[in-house]
Amino acid sequence: MLNFESDYLEGAHPQILRNLLNKNMEKLTGYGEDFYTKQAIKKIKKTINNSNTKIIFLCGGTQTNLIVIGSVLKPFEGVIAADSGHINTLEAGAIEATGHKVLTLKNSNGKIAPEELDIYLSNFFNDQNNSFKVFPGMVFISHPTELGTLYTKSELQQIHNICSNYNITLYLDGARLGYGLMSDNTDVTIEDIAKYTDIFYIGGTKVGALIGEALVFTTKKIDSLVTRVKQFGALLAKGRLLGIQFDTLFTENLYFNISKHAIQMANLLKKGLIEKGLKLYIDSYTNQQFVIMDENRYKRSKEYIKSFYWCRHDEDFVVARLVTSWATKEEDVFELLNVI
Amino acid sequence: MLNFESDYLEGAHPQILRNLLNKNMEKLTGYGEDFYTKQAIKKIKKTINNSNTKIIFLCGGTQTNLIVIGSVLKPFEGVIAADSGHINTLEAGAIEATGHKVLTLKNSNGKIAPEELDIYLSNFFNDQNNSFKVFPGMVFISHPTELGTLYTKSELQQIHNICSNYNITLYLDGARLGYGLMSDNTDVTIEDIAKYTDIFYIGGTKVGALIGEALVFTTKKIDSLVTRVKQFGALLAKGRLLGIQFDTLFTENLYFNISKHAIQMANLLKKGLIEKGLKLYIDSYTNQQFVIMDENRYKRSKEYIKSFYWCRHDEDFVVARLVTSWATKEEDVFELLNVI
Amino acid sequence: MLNFESDYLEGAHPQILRNLLNKNMEKLTGYGEDFYTKQAIKKIKKTINNSNTKIIFLCGGTQTNLIVIGSVLKPFEGVIAADSGHINTLEAGAIEATGHKVLTLKNSNGKIAPEELDIYLSNFFNDQNNSFKVFPGMVFISHPTELGTLYTKSELQQIHNICSNYNITLYLDGARLGYGLMSDNTDVTIEDIAKYTDIFYIGGTKVGALIGEALVFTTKKIDSLVTRVKQFGALLAKGRLLGIQFDTLFTENLYFNISKHAIQMANLLKKGLIEKGLKLYIDSYTNQQFVIMDENRYKRSKEYIKSFYWCRHDEDFVVARLVTSWATKEEDVFELLNVI
Amino acid sequence: MLNFESDYLEGAHPQILRNLLNKNMEKLTGYGEDFYTKQAIKKIKKTINNSNTKIIFLCGGTQTNLIVIGSVLKPFEGVIAADSGHINTLEAGAIEATGHKVLTLKNSNGKIAPEELDIYLSNFFNDQNNSFKVFPGMVFISHPTELGTLYTKSELQQIHNICSNYNITLYLDGARLGYGLMSDNTDVTIEDIAKYTDIFYIGGTKVGALIGEALVFTTKKIDSLVTRVKQFGALLAKGRLLGIQFDTLFTENLYFNISKHAIQMANLLKKGLIEKGLKLYIDSYTNQQFVIMDENRYKRSKEYIKSFYWCRHDEDFVVARLVTSWATKEEDVFELLNVI
């Protein structure tokens, strides 16, 4: 059975497991104070070309989102997101559980359109009767988005400028950041991300790690971060588990190389699907591809291919998501194109 | 440098890493729906001799405590703990952050005395003016306690009965459960734990796992557990990481065997310390030993031994905690006894 | 200057102040245990023809909403509301601050359409991948709505049935309930409200009281209500303040009589506006009227009439809200119609 | 039946009701923007001799406490209180429900001893392992305390200095402030309170108002206060209800005059009790007196006198609280002394 359901099907990139094994019996200080965690932080700072940041490693995307939003916003503030944003749809109300409203803007291919954001904020802050409304205190964007799309550098700059104008924090969810940065169709670098956002995270779980996200505070100051993270139950006693993984991922470009592989596989897949006459739901240049199939074809495909049911397209057609990763084999892509 | 600072100094028991490696490229369903997680759950149910339980794997102790307490209590209820209890002292207010008060009883060697609990509850529920007070809805105990002490079976039964009488949930924190169960000086089995508590967890992080705790709901019913855990940001995409580890720990008694080793090392350590004329702060039969040293000796010892500064004993003496684990080597214990 | 900005411009109906004065020096038990509170509860139970309810008096609408929603929902549940619903727009994120998401449906003239609700719930509960989504645990409706519109008895029954089918709590916000019940264009009685909802509240602040809302749990069971209300800081030491007011309002039909007066004034106003050729934004039969004016006319009107700016209608026209109440004088309505 | 159970037995001082009645039909802007609220704020600023403060009126003490603590503390901070403090004992966990731990110090006659506070803070901030503990971010004191005792000016200054040293907010709960200020045995003025605290509130509910507390931010800056208060459900549409009351209380020294009367009655009571040979539980110079009675005497007294059962003193004796207020009649004090 072929399986293109997600990018978290396998364990970790083998180099990561090898390093965990090699250092296994070293006695290390707990709670993120170990040598490997410190080394990983240094390497990330070098990679993003910004040594003046605060970095901490966490376990998962929802956890990272709720800690950032729950720690940075004032009690009366909410977070703006695209209506398709992960925090609005698939995080079980985790953001609201920290006390904050998710304020939604209609998405444009999964993204927030800068002009829509500007209108929203301008309307809010020019409204003299806004004191009973939820104050927008943060903008949440995903890169790539939940639909596999990417912000352009210009869009990112615009959103950055708008947020600056209104003194609002810009936070970028990079659960699949590697796959976005290695896309053939992007002008955004990791240095740009670090430059134009106040907070972002580099996703590990979906990009080769067993578990782990690297949360980076670039401009945004936050005090007592370890205490805050502990309070959310998110501080690992064995911080080495995250430190060694990110140390490995940011050694010899591993994070980027394995992301590049996933993009190559996705490109192959996309090209093949189009050649077979299939239509795509969205023009994605990252590792998530969304293919439209009539129901019969979809049902048949399920005998050979595990995909992720995305949504119904119309009466006769459905959308299935096919995902590549660092672990995807070329032969599996060819076989998928053969049997779909 | 000898290091007896804690039981989370190394990575994982090698068998765990081998299994993670062996199964690394298997494509598995995410979020705890994989084969190994299900198998681990089965093995734990068999071990505790209770198939009618709900089990889920989480990442750490504080996380487990806040999810249990935050999910089970009604908004106006609090949780009773010994004043020395971990949730009261060293979890950064994680319980209060879920909205609940920790109601403290003076500890007896780290434990809650059944009679004190009974008096507290009797006073509370007989008080006709209790409606502005925090209702006790749960009792939290640790086994072993933060001081390395253990409840007897009789104490556990008594606390169970008191909780039943008042219809209060009994929750047991087993961060170091293995070390408690394998102590030479206990009549409590894991089946007793499962029988006399409503909820408990089997600690993995401190007993051989890289990360992970097995949370067991025995009698207590809880709905939509996965959604609740997701909301707390505690659900791992790669549930395999926890599943494979607990599957390994509960295969061929590994969890108990490695715990037994730690106890043997602790016994050796304890005996040696006493023979050297050192006094112990508390009579512990588990893997944490608390030794009283005059300040000069303590300072000198720090050149050779990493220990955990516990507290000041009096003007001249301090208490240091020495901890053994599944990974402690006999030769290190002898060397410690030599140089201390 | 005429003032039709809201229905909370004056103090209280004079009969209420007289009763507060008459009973002022009586020594009464605090916290809602006084004679007048108990008497008011009895009278309300009789009025709604349901003695098997739990009633408590609170201070304001937002407070009542957040206590109900924060007390009744499970942590992972959200509340469904029309996107125009007060809890979604003008309560400063009070619901989210209790940890719960407001799930919005597009409003139909301020109301939730039963069929839309049914589709939403059917989609949710038939979705096998719903475990990361916010579970709908309650439906929030306002009667009258924020746009002055009213549910028909049939709509109320349908929504009741849908909620029952999915085992979801139906909660009705009656901030202006009296004005809804006394409308010429409704077939809904207060007995219907009590029959078809699980929880509702009878608004006092906007219907003649100085302060106060009567919260009624009809079918929904809730334990330790006083403790919960105390925890929200909403329990008045001098419960008499609320008890005496509701006792007065539910004596000799005062609540309904003064509501009737507001409706008569609103009808006069509506008829007059139409006769003057003005268009109405919505066909309201309650005490809130929404009139469309070109900008010049609106600006001129502001010299004589205080109204509430509702929204922009199009490039040239705006919508102003004019509100009558128990205190509105007929001569003021005539003068308004003269000068507008 | 005599009733000395509390200071919230009657309605409001008659002058307050007269003013509510006189201004009843004036149409006033809502939500605290009315003329009387503004005037009351001006008068309070003048009384405390500090025009550079932010003042808002709220409904009750628990509400005020939870809004202050929930708004000012950072998520990882807790509030220090005497173990006998109201927020620790009788507010149904309202503080914890906002996410913050109450950190307790053993009380000295209901007060926090400055030296104990200093030791606590010094220990905390000198502890290099404090990052998993709850950070003290505020000190909560009551004046008078729950035991009727008063801080001296020197104690207040010391606590102020300690808080300043550690950059911690000092918040004073003045539920019965008037009775404290008018005590014969105090050197603390309201100007001192405003000078030495960062936040305090002037209690109205227990000092002549129907309802209401005046919350004063002296040095502590807080943004968007109205939005925060709205979010807690604590903003009254008819802000006049609070504004007119405090305008009345701070006109011609009413607040202080009626407090003085309560003190005179308490002095009479205290003197009489002592003359009758009764022992007092605590040497209170405010309106709460705590008398020790043997159980028979207490039981007999209950036939004639409503008092508040405080606690058991020993096997044979209990403590009853007797409270005077602005409304206490001299003849009732004499009668009480006669029959007790």
Coordinates of C-alpha atoms in Angstrom, one line a residue, chain C residues 1-336:
Chain C
M1 CA -32.0 67.4 23.1
L2 CA -34.0 64.3 22.4
N3 CA -32.3 61.1 23.3
F4 CA -33.2 57.7 21.7
E5 CA -29.8 56.2 22.0
S6 CA -30.6 53.2 24.2
D7 CA -33.0 51.7 26.7
Y8 CA -30.7 52.2 29.6
L9 CA -30.7 56.0 29.8
E10 CA -32.7 56.5 32.9
G11 CA -32.4 55.0 36.4
A12 CA -35.2 52.6 37.4
H13 CA -38.9 52.5 37.1
P14 CA -40.1 54.7 40.0
Q15 CA -41.9 51.8 41.7
I16 CA -38.6 50.0 42.1
L17 CA -37.0 52.9 43.7
R18 CA -39.9 53.4 46.0
N19 CA -39.6 49.7 47.1
L20 CA -35.9 50.0 47.6
L21 CA -36.6 53.0 49.8
N22 CA -39.4 51.4 51.8
K23 CA -37.5 48.4 52.7
N24 CA -34.1 50.2 53.0
M25 CA -33.7 49.8 56.8
E26 CA -34.9 46.2 57.0
K27 CA -32.0 44.0 58.1
L28 CA -31.8 41.2 55.6
T29 CA -29.6 38.2 55.1
G30 CA -27.0 38.6 52.4
Y31 CA -26.0 36.8 49.3
G32 CA -29.4 36.2 47.9
E33 CA -30.8 34.5 50.9
D34 CA -33.2 37.3 51.8
F35 CA -37.0 37.3 51.8
Y36 CA -37.4 39.5 48.7
T37 CA -35.1 37.5 46.5
K38 CA -37.0 34.3 47.5
Q39 CA -40.3 36.0 46.8
A40 CA -39.1 37.3 43.4
I41 CA -38.0 33.7 42.5
K42 CA -41.4 32.4 43.4
K43 CA -43.2 35.0 41.3
I44 CA -41.0 34.3 38.3
K45 CA -41.6 30.6 38.6
K46 CA -45.3 31.3 38.6
T47 CA -45.0 33.6 35.6
I48 CA -43.1 31.1 33.5
N49 CA -45.4 28.3 34.8
N50 CA -42.5 26.1 35.9
S51 CA -41.7 25.6 39.5
N52 CA -39.0 23.1 38.9
T53 CA -36.3 25.6 37.9
K54 CA -33.2 27.1 39.4
I55 CA -33.2 30.9 39.4
I56 CA -30.4 33.3 40.4
F57 CA -30.1 37.1 40.0
L58 CA -27.0 38.6 38.3
C59 CA -25.9 42.1 37.5
G60 CA -25.6 42.4 33.7
G61 CA -25.8 40.6 30.4
T62 CA -22.2 40.0 29.6
Q63 CA -21.7 38.7 33.2
T64 CA -24.7 36.4 32.8
N65 CA -23.5 35.1 29.4
L66 CA -20.0 34.3 30.6
I67 CA -21.2 32.6 33.8
V68 CA -23.6 30.4 31.9
I69 CA -21.2 29.5 29.1
G70 CA -18.2 29.2 31.4
S71 CA -20.1 27.0 33.8
V72 CA -22.1 24.7 31.5
L73 CA -19.6 23.8 28.7
K74 CA -17.0 21.2 29.0
P75 CA -13.5 22.5 28.4
F76 CA -13.3 21.2 24.8
E77 CA -16.7 22.6 23.8
G78 CA -17.7 25.8 22.1
V79 CA -20.9 27.8 21.8
I80 CA -22.7 28.3 18.5
A81 CA -24.0 31.9 17.9
A82 CA -25.1 34.0 15.0
D83 CA -22.1 36.0 13.7
S84 CA -24.1 39.1 14.8
G85 CA -24.6 37.7 18.3
H86 CA -23.6 39.9 21.2
I87 CA -21.1 37.4 22.6
N88 CA -19.3 37.4 19.2
T89 CA -19.1 41.1 18.7
L90 CA -19.4 43.3 21.7
E91 CA -18.4 41.5 24.8
A92 CA -14.6 42.1 24.7
G93 CA -13.8 38.4 24.3
A94 CA -15.5 37.6 27.6
I95 CA -16.5 34.1 26.4
E96 CA -13.1 33.2 25.1
A97 CA -11.6 34.5 28.4
T98 CA -13.5 31.6 30.0
G99 CA -11.7 29.3 27.6
H100 CA -14.4 28.6 25.0
K101 CA -14.6 29.3 21.3
V102 CA -17.6 31.1 19.8
L103 CA -18.6 29.1 16.7
T104 CA -20.4 31.4 14.3
L105 CA -23.2 30.8 11.8
K106 CA -24.1 33.5 9.3
N107 CA -27.1 35.4 10.7
S108 CA -30.5 35.7 9.0
N109 CA -31.8 39.1 10.1
G110 CA -29.9 38.6 13.4
K111 CA -31.2 35.1 13.9
I112 CA -29.9 31.6 13.5
A113 CA -31.8 29.8 10.8
P114 CA -32.8 26.3 12.1
E115 CA -31.9 24.6 8.9
E116 CA -28.4 26.1 8.9
L117 CA -28.0 25.0 12.5
D118 CA -29.1 21.5 11.6
I119 CA -26.6 21.3 8.7
Y120 CA -23.8 22.6 10.8
L121 CA -24.4 20.0 13.6
S122 CA -25.0 17.2 11.1
N123 CA -21.8 17.9 9.3
F124 CA -19.9 18.1 12.6
F125 CA -21.1 14.9 14.2
N126 CA -20.9 13.0 10.9
D127 CA -17.3 14.0 10.4
Q128 CA -15.1 11.2 11.5
N129 CA -12.1 13.6 11.7
N130 CA -13.8 15.9 14.2
S131 CA -11.6 15.2 17.1
F132 CA -9.3 18.2 16.6
K133 CA -12.2 20.5 16.1
V134 CA -14.1 22.4 18.8
F135 CA -17.2 20.5 19.8
P136 CA -20.5 22.4 19.7
G137 CA -21.9 22.1 23.2
M138 CA -24.4 25.0 23.3
V139 CA -26.5 27.2 21.0
F140 CA -26.8 30.8 22.0
I141 CA -29.7 32.9 20.7
S142 CA -31.0 36.3 21.6
H143 CA -34.7 37.1 21.7
P144 CA -35.1 39.9 20.6
T145 CA -31.9 39.7 18.6
E146 CA -29.3 42.5 18.4
L147 CA -31.3 43.7 15.3
G148 CA -34.6 43.8 17.1
T149 CA -35.9 40.7 15.3
L150 CA -37.8 37.8 16.9
Y151 CA -37.9 34.1 16.6
T152 CA -41.3 32.6 15.8
K153 CA -42.6 29.9 18.0
S154 CA -42.1 27.5 15.2
E155 CA -38.4 28.5 14.8
L156 CA -37.9 28.2 18.5
Q157 CA -39.4 24.7 18.5
Q158 CA -37.2 23.7 15.6
I159 CA -34.1 24.9 17.3
H160 CA -35.2 23.2 20.5
N161 CA -35.7 19.9 18.6
I162 CA -32.3 20.2 16.8
C163 CA -30.5 20.8 20.1
S164 CA -32.3 17.9 21.7
N165 CA -31.4 15.6 18.9
Y166 CA -27.7 16.4 19.3
N167 CA -27.9 16.7 23.1
I168 CA -26.8 20.3 23.1
T169 CA -27.8 23.0 25.5
L170 CA -30.1 25.8 24.2
Y171 CA -29.5 29.1 25.9
L172 CA -31.5 32.3 25.2
D173 CA -30.2 35.8 26.0
G174 CA -33.2 37.8 27.0
A175 CA -31.5 41.2 27.7
R176 CA -34.6 42.8 26.1
L177 CA -37.0 39.9 26.7
G178 CA -39.9 42.1 27.8
Y179 CA -39.8 44.1 24.6
G180 CA -39.9 40.8 22.6
L181 CA -42.8 39.3 24.5
M182 CA -44.9 42.4 24.2
S183 CA -44.3 42.9 20.5
D184 CA -47.5 43.0 18.3
N185 CA -45.9 40.5 16.0
T186 CA -44.9 37.5 18.0
D187 CA -46.6 34.2 18.9
V188 CA -43.9 33.4 21.6
T189 CA -44.8 33.7 25.3
I190 CA -42.6 33.5 28.3
E191 CA -43.9 30.1 29.0
D192 CA -42.7 29.0 25.5
I193 CA -39.3 30.4 26.3
A194 CA -39.2 28.4 29.5
K195 CA -40.4 25.3 27.7
Y196 CA -38.2 25.4 24.7
T197 CA -34.9 26.5 26.1
D198 CA -32.6 24.9 28.7
I199 CA -31.4 28.1 30.1
F200 CA -32.5 31.7 29.6
Y201 CA -32.4 35.1 31.3
I202 CA -35.0 37.8 31.8
G203 CA -33.3 41.1 31.3
G204 CA -33.9 43.8 33.9
T205 CA -31.2 46.4 33.2
K206 CA -32.8 47.4 29.9
V207 CA -36.4 46.8 31.1
G208 CA -36.9 49.1 34.1
A209 CA -34.4 47.9 36.6
L210 CA -31.4 49.8 37.9
I211 CA -29.4 46.7 37.4
G212 CA -30.1 43.0 37.2
E213 CA -30.9 40.0 35.1
A214 CA -32.8 36.9 36.2
L215 CA -31.1 33.8 35.1
V216 CA -33.3 30.7 34.8
F217 CA -32.1 27.1 34.5
T218 CA -35.2 25.2 33.3
T219 CA -34.1 21.7 32.3
K220 CA -30.3 22.2 32.6
K221 CA -29.0 20.9 36.0
I222 CA -26.2 22.8 37.5
D223 CA -24.6 22.1 40.9
S224 CA -23.1 24.6 43.4
L225 CA -24.4 27.6 41.5
V226 CA -23.8 30.0 44.3
T227 CA -20.1 29.0 44.6
R228 CA -19.7 29.3 40.8
V229 CA -21.2 32.7 40.8
K230 CA -19.1 33.8 43.7
Q231 CA -16.0 32.6 41.9
F232 CA -16.9 34.9 39.0
G233 CA -17.1 37.8 41.4
A234 CA -20.8 38.1 40.6
L235 CA -22.5 37.4 43.9
L236 CA -23.7 40.6 45.6
A237 CA -23.5 40.9 49.4
K238 CA -26.6 42.9 49.3
G239 CA -28.7 40.5 47.2
R240 CA -31.7 42.5 48.2
L241 CA -30.8 45.0 45.5
L242 CA -31.7 42.5 42.9
G243 CA -34.4 40.7 44.8
I244 CA -36.4 43.8 45.6
Q245 CA -36.2 44.9 42.0
F246 CA -37.4 41.6 40.5
D247 CA -40.0 41.2 43.1
T248 CA -41.3 44.6 42.0
L249 CA -41.1 43.9 38.3
F250 CA -43.0 40.6 38.7
T251 CA -45.7 42.2 40.9
E252 CA -48.9 43.2 39.1
N253 CA -47.4 42.5 35.7
L254 CA -45.1 45.6 35.9
Y255 CA -42.4 44.0 33.7
F256 CA -44.9 43.3 31.0
N257 CA -46.8 46.6 31.3
I258 CA -43.8 48.8 31.0
S259 CA -42.5 46.6 28.1
K260 CA -45.8 47.1 26.4
H261 CA -45.4 50.9 26.7
A262 CA -42.0 50.8 25.0
I263 CA -43.5 48.7 22.1
Q264 CA -46.4 51.2 21.7
M265 CA -43.8 54.0 21.5
A266 CA -41.7 52.0 19.0
N267 CA -44.8 51.4 16.8
L268 CA -45.6 55.1 16.8
L269 CA -42.0 55.8 15.9
K270 CA -41.9 53.2 13.2
K271 CA -45.2 54.3 11.6
G272 CA -44.1 57.9 11.7
L273 CA -40.7 57.3 10.1
I274 CA -42.3 55.3 7.3
E275 CA -44.9 58.0 6.8
K276 CA -42.1 60.5 6.4
G277 CA -40.7 58.4 3.6
L278 CA -37.7 57.1 5.5
K279 CA -36.6 53.5 4.8
L280 CA -35.9 51.1 7.6
Y281 CA -32.8 48.9 7.7
I282 CA -34.7 46.0 9.1
D283 CA -38.4 45.3 9.8
S284 CA -38.3 45.3 13.6
Y285 CA -41.4 44.9 15.8
T286 CA -39.6 45.5 19.0
N287 CA -38.2 48.6 20.7
Q288 CA -35.2 49.0 18.5
Q289 CA -35.8 50.7 15.1
F290 CA -33.0 51.1 12.5
V291 CA -33.5 54.0 10.1
I292 CA -31.6 54.6 7.0
M293 CA -30.7 58.3 6.4
D294 CA -28.5 60.1 3.9
E295 CA -25.5 61.6 5.6
N296 CA -26.7 65.2 5.5
R297 CA -29.9 64.3 7.2
Y298 CA -28.1 62.2 9.7
K299 CA -25.7 65.0 10.6
R300 CA -28.5 67.5 10.9
S301 CA -30.5 65.1 13.1
K302 CA -27.6 64.9 15.5
E303 CA -28.2 68.5 16.5
Y304 CA -31.6 67.5 18.0
I305 CA -31.5 63.8 18.5
K306 CA -29.1 61.5 20.2
S307 CA -29.2 58.2 18.3
F308 CA -26.8 55.3 18.1
Y309 CA -24.7 55.1 14.9
W310 CA -25.2 51.5 13.7
C311 CA -23.3 51.2 10.5
R312 CA -22.7 52.6 7.1
H313 CA -25.4 51.5 4.6
D314 CA -23.7 52.5 1.4
E315 CA -21.7 55.4 0.0
D316 CA -24.3 58.0 0.8
F317 CA -26.4 56.5 3.5
V318 CA -25.9 55.4 7.1
V319 CA -28.0 53.5 9.6
A320 CA -29.0 55.0 12.9
R321 CA -30.6 53.0 15.8
L322 CA -33.5 54.6 17.7
V323 CA -34.6 52.9 20.8
T324 CA -37.7 53.3 23.0
S325 CA -38.1 52.0 26.5
W326 CA -40.4 51.9 29.5
A327 CA -39.4 55.5 30.0
T328 CA -40.1 57.0 26.6
K329 CA -42.6 59.8 26.4
E330 CA -45.1 60.0 23.6
E331 CA -44.4 63.7 23.2
D332 CA -40.7 63.0 22.6
V333 CA -41.6 60.6 19.8
F334 CA -43.7 63.2 18.2
E335 CA -41.0 65.8 18.5
L336 CA -38.5 63.4 17.0

